[in-house]
JSON list of C-alpha atoms in Angstrom, two decimals:
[
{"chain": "A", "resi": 1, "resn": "UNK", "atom": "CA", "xyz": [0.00, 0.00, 0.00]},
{"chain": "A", "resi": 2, "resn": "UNK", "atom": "CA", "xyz": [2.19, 2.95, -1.26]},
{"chain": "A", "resi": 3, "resn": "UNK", "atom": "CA", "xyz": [1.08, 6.14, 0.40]},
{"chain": "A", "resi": 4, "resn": "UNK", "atom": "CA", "xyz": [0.80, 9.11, -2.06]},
{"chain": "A", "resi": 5, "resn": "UNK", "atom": "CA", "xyz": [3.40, 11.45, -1.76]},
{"chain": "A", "resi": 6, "resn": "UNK", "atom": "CA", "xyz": [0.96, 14.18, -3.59]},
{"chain": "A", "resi": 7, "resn": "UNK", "atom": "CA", "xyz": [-1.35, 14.78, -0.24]},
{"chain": "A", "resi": 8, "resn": "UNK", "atom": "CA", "xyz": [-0.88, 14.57, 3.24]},
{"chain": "A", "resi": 9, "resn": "UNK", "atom": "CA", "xyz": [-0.12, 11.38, 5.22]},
{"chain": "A", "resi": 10, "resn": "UNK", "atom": "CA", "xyz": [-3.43, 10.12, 7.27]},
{"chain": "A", "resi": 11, "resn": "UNK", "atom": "CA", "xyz": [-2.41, 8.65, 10.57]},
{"chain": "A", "resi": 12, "resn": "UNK", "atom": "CA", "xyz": [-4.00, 7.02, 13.07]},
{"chain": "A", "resi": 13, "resn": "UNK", "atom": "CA", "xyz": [-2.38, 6.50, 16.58]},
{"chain": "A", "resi": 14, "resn": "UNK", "atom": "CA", "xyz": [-2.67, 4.26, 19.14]},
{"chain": "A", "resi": 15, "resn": "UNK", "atom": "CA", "xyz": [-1.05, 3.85, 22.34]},
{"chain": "A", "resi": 16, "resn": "UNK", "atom": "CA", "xyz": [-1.21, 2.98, 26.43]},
{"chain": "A", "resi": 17, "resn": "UNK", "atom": "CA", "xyz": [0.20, 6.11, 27.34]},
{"chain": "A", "resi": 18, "resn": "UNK", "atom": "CA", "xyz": [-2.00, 9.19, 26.92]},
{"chain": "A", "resi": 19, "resn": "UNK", "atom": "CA", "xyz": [1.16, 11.71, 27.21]},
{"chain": "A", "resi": 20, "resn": "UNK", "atom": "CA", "xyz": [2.43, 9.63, 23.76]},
{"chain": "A", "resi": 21, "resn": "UNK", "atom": "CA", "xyz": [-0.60, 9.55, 22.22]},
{"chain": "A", "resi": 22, "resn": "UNK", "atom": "CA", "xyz": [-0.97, 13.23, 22.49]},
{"chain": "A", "resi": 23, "resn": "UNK", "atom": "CA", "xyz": [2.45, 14.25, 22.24]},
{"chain": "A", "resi": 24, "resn": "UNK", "atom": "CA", "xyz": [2.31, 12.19, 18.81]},
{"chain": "A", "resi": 25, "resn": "UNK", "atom": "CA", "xyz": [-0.51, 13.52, 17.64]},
{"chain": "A", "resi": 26, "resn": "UNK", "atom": "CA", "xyz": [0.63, 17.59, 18.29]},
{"chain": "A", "resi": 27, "resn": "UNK", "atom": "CA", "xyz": [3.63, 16.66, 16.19]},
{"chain": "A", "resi": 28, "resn": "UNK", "atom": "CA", "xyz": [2.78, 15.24, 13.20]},
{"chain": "A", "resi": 29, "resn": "UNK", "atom": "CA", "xyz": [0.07, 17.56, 12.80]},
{"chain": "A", "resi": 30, "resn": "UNK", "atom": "CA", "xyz": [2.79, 20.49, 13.48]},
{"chain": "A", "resi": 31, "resn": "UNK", "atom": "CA", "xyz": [4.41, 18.57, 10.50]},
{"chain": "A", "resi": 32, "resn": "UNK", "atom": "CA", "xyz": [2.17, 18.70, 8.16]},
{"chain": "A", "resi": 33, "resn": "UNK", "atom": "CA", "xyz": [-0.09, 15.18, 8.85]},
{"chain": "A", "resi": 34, "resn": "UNK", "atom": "CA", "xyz": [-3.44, 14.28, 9.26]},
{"chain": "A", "resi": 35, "resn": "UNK", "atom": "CA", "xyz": [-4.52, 12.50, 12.61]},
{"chain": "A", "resi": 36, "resn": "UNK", "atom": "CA", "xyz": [-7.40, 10.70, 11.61]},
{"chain": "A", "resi": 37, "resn": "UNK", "atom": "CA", "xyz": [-8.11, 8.60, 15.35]},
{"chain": "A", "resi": 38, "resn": "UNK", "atom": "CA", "xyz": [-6.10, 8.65, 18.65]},
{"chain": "A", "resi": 39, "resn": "UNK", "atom": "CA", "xyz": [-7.39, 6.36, 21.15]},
{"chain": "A", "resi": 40, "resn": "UNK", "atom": "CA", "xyz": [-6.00, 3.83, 24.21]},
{"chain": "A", "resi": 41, "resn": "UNK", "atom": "CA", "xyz": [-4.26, 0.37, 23.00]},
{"chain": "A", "resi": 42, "resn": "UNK", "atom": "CA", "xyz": [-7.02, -1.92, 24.14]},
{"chain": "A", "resi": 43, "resn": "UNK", "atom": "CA", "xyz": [-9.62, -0.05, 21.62]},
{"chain": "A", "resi": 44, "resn": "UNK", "atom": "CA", "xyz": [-9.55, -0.57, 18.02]},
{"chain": "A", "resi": 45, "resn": "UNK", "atom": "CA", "xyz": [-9.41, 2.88, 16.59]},
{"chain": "A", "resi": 46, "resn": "UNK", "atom": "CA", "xyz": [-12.21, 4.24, 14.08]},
{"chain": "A", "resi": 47, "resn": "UNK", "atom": "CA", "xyz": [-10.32, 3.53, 10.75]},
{"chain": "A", "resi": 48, "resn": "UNK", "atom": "CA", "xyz": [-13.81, 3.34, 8.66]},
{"chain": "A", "resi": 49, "resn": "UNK", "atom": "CA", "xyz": [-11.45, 4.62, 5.55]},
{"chain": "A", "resi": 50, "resn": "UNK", "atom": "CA", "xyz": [-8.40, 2.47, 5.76]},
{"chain": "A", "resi": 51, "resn": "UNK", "atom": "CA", "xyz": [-5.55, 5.64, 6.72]},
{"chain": "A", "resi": 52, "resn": "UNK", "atom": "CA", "xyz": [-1.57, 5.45, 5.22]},
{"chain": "A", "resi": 53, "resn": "UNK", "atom": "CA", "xyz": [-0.24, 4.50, 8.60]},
{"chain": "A", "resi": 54, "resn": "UNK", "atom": "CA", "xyz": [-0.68, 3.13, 12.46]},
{"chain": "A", "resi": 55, "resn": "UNK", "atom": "CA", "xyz": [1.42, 4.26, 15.24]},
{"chain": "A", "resi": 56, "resn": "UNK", "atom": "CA", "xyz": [1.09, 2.20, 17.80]},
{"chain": "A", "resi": 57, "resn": "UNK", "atom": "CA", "xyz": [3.16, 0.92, 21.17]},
{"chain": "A", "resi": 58, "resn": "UNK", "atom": "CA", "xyz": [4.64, -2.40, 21.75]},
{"chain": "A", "resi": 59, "resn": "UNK", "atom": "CA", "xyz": [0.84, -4.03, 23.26]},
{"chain": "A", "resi": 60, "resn": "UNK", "atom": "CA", "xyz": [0.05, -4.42, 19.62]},
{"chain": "A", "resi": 61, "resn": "UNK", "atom": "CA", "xyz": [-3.49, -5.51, 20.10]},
{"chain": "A", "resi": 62, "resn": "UNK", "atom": "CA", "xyz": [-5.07, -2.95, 18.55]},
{"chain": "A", "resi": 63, "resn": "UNK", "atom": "CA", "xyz": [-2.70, -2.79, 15.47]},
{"chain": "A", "resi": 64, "resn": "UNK", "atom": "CA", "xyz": [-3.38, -7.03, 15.06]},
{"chain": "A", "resi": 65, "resn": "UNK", "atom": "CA", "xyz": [-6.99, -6.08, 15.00]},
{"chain": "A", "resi": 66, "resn": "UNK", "atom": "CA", "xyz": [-6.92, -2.76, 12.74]},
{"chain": "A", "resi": 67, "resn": "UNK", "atom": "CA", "xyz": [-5.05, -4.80, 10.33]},
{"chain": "A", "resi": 68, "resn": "UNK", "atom": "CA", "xyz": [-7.71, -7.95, 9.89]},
{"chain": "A", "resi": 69, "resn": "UNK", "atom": "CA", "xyz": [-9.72, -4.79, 8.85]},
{"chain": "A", "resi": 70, "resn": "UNK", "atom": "CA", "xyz": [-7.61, -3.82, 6.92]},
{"chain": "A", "resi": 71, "resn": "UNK", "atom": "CA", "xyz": [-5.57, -6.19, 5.35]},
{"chain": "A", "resi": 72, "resn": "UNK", "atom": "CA", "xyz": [-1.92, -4.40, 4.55]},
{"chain": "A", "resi": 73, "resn": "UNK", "atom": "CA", "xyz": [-2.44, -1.62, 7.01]},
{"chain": "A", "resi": 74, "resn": "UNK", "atom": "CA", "xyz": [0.96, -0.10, 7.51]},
{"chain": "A", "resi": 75, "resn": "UNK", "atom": "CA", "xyz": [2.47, 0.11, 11.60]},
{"chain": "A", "resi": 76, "resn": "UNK", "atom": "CA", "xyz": [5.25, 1.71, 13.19]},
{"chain": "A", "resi": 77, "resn": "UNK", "atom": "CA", "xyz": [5.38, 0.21, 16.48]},
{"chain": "A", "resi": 78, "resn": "UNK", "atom": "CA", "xyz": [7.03, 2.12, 19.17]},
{"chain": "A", "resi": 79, "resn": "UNK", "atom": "CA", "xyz": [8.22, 0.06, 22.00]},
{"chain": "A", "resi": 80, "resn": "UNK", "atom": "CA", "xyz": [8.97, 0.81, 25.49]},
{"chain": "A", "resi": 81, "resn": "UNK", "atom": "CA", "xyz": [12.40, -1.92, 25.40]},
{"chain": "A", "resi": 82, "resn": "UNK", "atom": "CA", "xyz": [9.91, -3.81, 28.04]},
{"chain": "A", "resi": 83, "resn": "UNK", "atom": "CA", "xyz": [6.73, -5.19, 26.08]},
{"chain": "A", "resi": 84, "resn": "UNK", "atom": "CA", "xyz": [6.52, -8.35, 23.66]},
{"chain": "A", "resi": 85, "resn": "UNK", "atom": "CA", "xyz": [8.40, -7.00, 20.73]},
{"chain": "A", "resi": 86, "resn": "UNK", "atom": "CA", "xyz": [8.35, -10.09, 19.01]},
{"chain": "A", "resi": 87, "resn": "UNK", "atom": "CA", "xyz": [4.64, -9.96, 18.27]},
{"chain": "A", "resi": 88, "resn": "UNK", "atom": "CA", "xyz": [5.87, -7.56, 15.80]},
{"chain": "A", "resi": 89, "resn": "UNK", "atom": "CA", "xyz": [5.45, -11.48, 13.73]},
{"chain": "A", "resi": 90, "resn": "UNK", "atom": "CA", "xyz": [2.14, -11.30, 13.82]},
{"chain": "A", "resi": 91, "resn": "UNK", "atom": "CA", "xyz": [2.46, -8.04, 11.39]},
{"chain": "A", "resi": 92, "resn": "UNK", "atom": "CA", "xyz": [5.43, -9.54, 9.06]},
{"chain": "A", "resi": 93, "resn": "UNK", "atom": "CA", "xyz": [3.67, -12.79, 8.75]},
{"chain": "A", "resi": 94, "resn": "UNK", "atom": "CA", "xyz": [1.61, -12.25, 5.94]},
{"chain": "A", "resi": 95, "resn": "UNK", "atom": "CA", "xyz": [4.29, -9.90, 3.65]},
{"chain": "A", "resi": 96, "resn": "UNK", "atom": "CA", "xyz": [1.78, -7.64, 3.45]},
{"chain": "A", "resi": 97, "resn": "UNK", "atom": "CA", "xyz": [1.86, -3.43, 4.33]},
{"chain": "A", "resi": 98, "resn": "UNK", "atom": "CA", "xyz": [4.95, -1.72, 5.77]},
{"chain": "A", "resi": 99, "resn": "UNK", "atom": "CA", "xyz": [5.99, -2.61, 9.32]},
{"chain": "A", "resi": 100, "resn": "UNK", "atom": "CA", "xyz": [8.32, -0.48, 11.58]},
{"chain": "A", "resi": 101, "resn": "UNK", "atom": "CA", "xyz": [9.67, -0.57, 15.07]},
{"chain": "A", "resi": 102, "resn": "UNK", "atom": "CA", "xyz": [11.67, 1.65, 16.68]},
{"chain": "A", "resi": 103, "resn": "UNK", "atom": "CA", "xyz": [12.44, 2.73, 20.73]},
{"chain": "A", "resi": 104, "resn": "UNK", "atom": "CA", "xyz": [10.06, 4.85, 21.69]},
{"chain": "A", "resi": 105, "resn": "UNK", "atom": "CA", "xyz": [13.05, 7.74, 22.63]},
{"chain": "A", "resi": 106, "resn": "UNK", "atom": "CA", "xyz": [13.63, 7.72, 18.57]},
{"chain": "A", "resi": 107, "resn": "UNK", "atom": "CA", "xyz": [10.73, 9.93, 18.47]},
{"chain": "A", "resi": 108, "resn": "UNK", "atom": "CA", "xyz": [12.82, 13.15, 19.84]},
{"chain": "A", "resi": 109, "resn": "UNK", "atom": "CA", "xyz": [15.00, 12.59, 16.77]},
{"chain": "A", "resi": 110, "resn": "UNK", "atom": "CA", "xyz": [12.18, 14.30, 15.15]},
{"chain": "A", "resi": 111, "resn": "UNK", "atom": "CA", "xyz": [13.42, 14.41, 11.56]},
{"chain": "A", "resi": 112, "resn": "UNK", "atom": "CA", "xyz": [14.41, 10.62, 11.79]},
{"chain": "A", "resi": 113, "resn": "UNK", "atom": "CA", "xyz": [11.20, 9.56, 13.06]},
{"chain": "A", "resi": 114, "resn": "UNK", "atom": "CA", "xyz": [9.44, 11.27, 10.66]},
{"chain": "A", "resi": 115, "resn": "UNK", "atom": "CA", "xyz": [11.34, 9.89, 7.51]},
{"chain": "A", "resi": 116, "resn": "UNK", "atom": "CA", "xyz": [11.07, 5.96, 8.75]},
{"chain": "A", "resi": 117, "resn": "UNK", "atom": "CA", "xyz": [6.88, 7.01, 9.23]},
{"chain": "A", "resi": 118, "resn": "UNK", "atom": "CA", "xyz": [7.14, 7.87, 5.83]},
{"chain": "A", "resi": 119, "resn": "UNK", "atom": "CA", "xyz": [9.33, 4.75, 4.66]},
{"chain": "A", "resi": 120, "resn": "UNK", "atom": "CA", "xyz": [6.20, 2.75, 6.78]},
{"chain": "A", "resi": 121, "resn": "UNK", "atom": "CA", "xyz": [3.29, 4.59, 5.22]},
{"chain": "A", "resi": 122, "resn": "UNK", "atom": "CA", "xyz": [5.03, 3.19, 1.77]},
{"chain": "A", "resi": 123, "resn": "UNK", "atom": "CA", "xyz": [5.52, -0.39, 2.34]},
{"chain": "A", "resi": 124, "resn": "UNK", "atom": "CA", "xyz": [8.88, -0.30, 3.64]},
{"chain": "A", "resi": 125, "resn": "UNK", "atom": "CA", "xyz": [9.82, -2.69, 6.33]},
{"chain": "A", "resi": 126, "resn": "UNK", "atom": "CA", "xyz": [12.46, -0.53, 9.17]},
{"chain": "A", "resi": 127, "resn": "UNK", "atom": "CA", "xyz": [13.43, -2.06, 12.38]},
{"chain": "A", "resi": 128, "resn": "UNK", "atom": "CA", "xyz": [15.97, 0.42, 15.05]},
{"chain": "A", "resi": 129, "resn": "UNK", "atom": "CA", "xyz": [19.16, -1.45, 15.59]},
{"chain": "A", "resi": 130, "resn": "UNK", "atom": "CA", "xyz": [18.28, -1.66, 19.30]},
{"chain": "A", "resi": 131, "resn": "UNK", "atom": "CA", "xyz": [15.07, -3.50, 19.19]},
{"chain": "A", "resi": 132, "resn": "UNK", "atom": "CA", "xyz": [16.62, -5.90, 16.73]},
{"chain": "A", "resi": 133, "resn": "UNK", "atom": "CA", "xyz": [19.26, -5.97, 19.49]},
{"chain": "A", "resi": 134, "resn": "UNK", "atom": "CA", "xyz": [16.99, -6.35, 22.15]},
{"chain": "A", "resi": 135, "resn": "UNK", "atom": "CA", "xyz": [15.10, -9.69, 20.25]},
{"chain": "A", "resi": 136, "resn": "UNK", "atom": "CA", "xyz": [18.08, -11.31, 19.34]},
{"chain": "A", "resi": 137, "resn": "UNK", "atom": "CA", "xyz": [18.96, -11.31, 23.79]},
{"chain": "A", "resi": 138, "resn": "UNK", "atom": "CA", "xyz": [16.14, -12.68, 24.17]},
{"chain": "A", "resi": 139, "resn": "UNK", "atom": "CA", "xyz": [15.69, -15.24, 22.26]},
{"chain": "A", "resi": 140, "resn": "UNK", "atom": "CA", "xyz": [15.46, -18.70, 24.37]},
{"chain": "A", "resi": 141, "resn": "UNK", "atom": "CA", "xyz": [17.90, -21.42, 23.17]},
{"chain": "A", "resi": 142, "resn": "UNK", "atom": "CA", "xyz": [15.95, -24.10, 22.45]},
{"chain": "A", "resi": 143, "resn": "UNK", "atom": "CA", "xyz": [18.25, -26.75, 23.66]},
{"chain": "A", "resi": 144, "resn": "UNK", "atom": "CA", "xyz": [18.99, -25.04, 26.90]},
{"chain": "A", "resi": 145, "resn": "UNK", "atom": "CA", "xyz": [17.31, -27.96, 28.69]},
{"chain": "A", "resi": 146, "resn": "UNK", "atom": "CA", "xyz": [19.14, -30.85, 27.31]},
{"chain": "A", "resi": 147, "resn": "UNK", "atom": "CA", "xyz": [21.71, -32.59, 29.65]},
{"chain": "A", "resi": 148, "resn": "UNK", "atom": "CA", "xyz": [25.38, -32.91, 27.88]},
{"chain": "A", "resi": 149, "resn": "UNK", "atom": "CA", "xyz": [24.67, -36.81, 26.82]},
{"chain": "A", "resi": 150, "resn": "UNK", "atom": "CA", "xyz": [21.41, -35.73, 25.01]},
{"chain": "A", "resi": 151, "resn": "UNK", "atom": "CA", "xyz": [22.96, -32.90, 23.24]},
{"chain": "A", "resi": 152, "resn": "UNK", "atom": "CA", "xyz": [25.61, -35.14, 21.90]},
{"chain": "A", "resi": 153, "resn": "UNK", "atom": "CA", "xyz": [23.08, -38.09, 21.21]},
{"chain": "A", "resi": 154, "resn": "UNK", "atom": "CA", "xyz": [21.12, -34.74, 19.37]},
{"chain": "A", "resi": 155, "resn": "UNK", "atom": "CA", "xyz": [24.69, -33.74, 17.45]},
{"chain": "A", "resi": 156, "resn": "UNK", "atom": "CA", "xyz": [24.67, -37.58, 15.95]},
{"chain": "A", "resi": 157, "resn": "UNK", "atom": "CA", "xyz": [20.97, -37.54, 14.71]},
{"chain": "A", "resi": 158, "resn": "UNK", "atom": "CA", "xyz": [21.84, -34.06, 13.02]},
{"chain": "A", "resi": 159, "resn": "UNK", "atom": "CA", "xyz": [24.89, -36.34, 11.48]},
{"chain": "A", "resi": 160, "resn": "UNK", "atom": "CA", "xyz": [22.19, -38.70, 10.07]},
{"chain": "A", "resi": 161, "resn": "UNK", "atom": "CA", "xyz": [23.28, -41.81, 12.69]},
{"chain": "A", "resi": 162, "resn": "UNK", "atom": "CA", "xyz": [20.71, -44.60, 12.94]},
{"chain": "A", "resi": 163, "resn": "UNK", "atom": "CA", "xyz": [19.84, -45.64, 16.76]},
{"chain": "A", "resi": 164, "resn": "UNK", "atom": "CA", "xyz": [22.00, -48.73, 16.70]},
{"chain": "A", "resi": 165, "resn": "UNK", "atom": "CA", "xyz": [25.04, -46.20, 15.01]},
{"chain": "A", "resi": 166, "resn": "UNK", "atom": "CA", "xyz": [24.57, -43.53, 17.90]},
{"chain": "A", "resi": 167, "resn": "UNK", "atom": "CA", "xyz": [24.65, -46.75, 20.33]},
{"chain": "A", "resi": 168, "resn": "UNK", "atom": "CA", "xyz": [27.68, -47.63, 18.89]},
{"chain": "A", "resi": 169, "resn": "UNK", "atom": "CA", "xyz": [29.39, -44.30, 18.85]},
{"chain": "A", "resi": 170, "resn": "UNK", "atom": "CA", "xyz": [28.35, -43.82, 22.39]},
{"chain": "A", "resi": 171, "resn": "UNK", "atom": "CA", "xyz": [29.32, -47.37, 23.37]},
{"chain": "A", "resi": 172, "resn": "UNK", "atom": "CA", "xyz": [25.74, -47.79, 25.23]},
{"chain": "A", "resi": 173, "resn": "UNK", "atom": "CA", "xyz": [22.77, -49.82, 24.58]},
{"chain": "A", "resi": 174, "resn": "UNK", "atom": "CA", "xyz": [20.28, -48.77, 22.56]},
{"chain": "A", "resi": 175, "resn": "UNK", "atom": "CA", "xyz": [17.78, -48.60, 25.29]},
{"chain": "A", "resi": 176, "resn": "UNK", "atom": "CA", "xyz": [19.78, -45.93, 26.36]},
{"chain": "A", "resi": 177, "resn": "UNK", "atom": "CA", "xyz": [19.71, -44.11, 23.13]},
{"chain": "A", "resi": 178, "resn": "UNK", "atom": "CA", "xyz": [16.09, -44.51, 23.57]},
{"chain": "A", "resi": 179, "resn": "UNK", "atom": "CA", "xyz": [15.55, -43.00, 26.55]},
{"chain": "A", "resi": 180, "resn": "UNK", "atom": "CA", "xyz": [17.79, -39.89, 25.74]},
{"chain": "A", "resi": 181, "resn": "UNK", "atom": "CA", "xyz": [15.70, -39.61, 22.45]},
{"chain": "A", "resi": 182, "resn": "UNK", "atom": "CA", "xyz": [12.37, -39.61, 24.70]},
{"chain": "A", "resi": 183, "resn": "UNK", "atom": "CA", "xyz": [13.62, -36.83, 26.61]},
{"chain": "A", "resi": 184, "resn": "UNK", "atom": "CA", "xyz": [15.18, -35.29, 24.18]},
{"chain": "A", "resi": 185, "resn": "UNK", "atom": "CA", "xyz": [11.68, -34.76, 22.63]},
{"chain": "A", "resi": 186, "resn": "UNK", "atom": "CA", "xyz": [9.79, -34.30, 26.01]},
{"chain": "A", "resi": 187, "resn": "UNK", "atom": "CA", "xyz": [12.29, -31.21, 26.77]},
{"chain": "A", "resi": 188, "resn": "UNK", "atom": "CA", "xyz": [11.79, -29.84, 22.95]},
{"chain": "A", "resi": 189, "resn": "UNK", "atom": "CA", "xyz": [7.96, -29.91, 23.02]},
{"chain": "A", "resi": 190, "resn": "UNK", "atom": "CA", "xyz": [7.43, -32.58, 20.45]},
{"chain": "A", "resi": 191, "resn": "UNK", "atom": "CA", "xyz": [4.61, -34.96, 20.60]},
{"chain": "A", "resi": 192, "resn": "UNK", "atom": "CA", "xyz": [3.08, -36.67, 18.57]},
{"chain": "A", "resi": 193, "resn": "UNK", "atom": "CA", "xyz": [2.99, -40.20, 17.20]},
{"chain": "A", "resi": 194, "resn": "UNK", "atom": "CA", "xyz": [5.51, -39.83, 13.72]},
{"chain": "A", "resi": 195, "resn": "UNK", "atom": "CA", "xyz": [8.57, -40.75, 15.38]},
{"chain": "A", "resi": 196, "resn": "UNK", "atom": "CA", "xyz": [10.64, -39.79, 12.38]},
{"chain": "A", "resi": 197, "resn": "UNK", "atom": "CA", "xyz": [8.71, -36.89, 11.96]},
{"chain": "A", "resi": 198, "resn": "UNK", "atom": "CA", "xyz": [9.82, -35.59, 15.76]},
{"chain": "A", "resi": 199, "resn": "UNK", "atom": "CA", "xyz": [13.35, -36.88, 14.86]},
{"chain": "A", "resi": 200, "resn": "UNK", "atom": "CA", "xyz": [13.38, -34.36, 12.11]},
{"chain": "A", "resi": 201, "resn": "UNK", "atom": "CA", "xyz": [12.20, -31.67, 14.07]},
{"chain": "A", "resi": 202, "resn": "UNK", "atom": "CA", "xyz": [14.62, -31.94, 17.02]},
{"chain": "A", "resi": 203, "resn": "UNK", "atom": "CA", "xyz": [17.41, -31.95, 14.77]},
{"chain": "A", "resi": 204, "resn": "UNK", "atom": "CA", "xyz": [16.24, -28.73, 12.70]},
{"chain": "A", "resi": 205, "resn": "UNK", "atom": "CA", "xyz": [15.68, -27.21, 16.59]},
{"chain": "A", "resi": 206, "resn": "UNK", "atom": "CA", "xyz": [19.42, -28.35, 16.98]},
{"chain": "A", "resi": 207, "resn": "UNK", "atom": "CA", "xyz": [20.33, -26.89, 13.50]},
{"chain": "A", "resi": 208, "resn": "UNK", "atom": "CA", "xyz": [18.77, -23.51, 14.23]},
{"chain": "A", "resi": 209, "resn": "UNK", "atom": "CA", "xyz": [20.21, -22.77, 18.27]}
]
């Protein structure tokens, strides 16, 4: 959804925080926008005609909602450093409409701010170096349960061993392999009756940590 440079940008803003909200608001209006709805996070905002662009904070609830009106809907999300930035997902999942996210203290670099709402409104996707700093910290490693005998039974499934092989590498029975592989996909969440289709899993969750 390319916004059209030729009139002024139609924003609608939504936010926890009424001192954002209206702080927002008074400044892209000083710049030259249109502020078509302000309202709290937990409403969904009166976007009857579909606007260029959603500012909203890191809750996101509203913005999931807006958008399944209005498939495409452009959002800058504006997060605190503490809320669930990576629900941001929800909005890249279906490579559709711009999608932003920067700290929320970006905002007093006015001119900056400005440019990556623009960039937004036009499909572009922008993420601040700090957020995409602040996901990657957080991200759980998957394996971080697995005792140092299942990791390496884990390491020999990636390396395509057969039980009886990883038995044999391991010089233990292969009731014991079986037991580690059991727990192995207990601790990863897999269930399930496809046993090769868990095996496959747990070694893509080892491939990916």
């Amino acid at each position: 959804m390319a916004a059209d440079p030729e009139r002024r940008l139609r924003v609608v803003i939504t936010a926890a925080d009424a001192l954002l909200r209206e702080g927002l608001a008074a400044l892209l209006l000083a710049h030259g926008f249109e502020v078509t709805s302000v309202c709290d996070s937990a409403g969904l905002p009166a976007v009857a005609d579909c606007p260029d662009v959603m500012i909203t904070d890191d809750g996101l609830c509203a913005a999931v909602r807006a958008r399944q009106r209005h498939p495409g809907l452009p959002v800058l999300v504006l997060s605190s450093g503490s809320g669930n930035v990576g629900g941001v997902g929800e909005l890249l999942a279906d490579r559709s409409g711009g999608v932003g996210c920067l700290r929320r203290e970006r905002v007093g670099a006015v001119a900056e701010f400005l440019d990556t709402l623009r960039l937004v409104a036009g499909g572009a996707t922008v993420f601040d170096p700090g957020v995409i700093a602040a996901i990657l910290s957080s991200r759980r490693d998957p394996l971080v349960g697995l005792t140092a005998r299942e990791r390496e039974v884990l390491a020999l499934m990636a390396e395509g061993h057969n039980n009886a092989a990883i038995a044999d590498r391991l010089v233990v029975g292969e009731a014991a392999v079986h037991k580690h592989i059991r727990a192995i996909f207990a601790k990863l969440d897999l269930t399930g009756e496809d046993r090769g289709h868990r095996r496959v899993q747990a070694v893509l969750a080892y491939l990916n940590a």
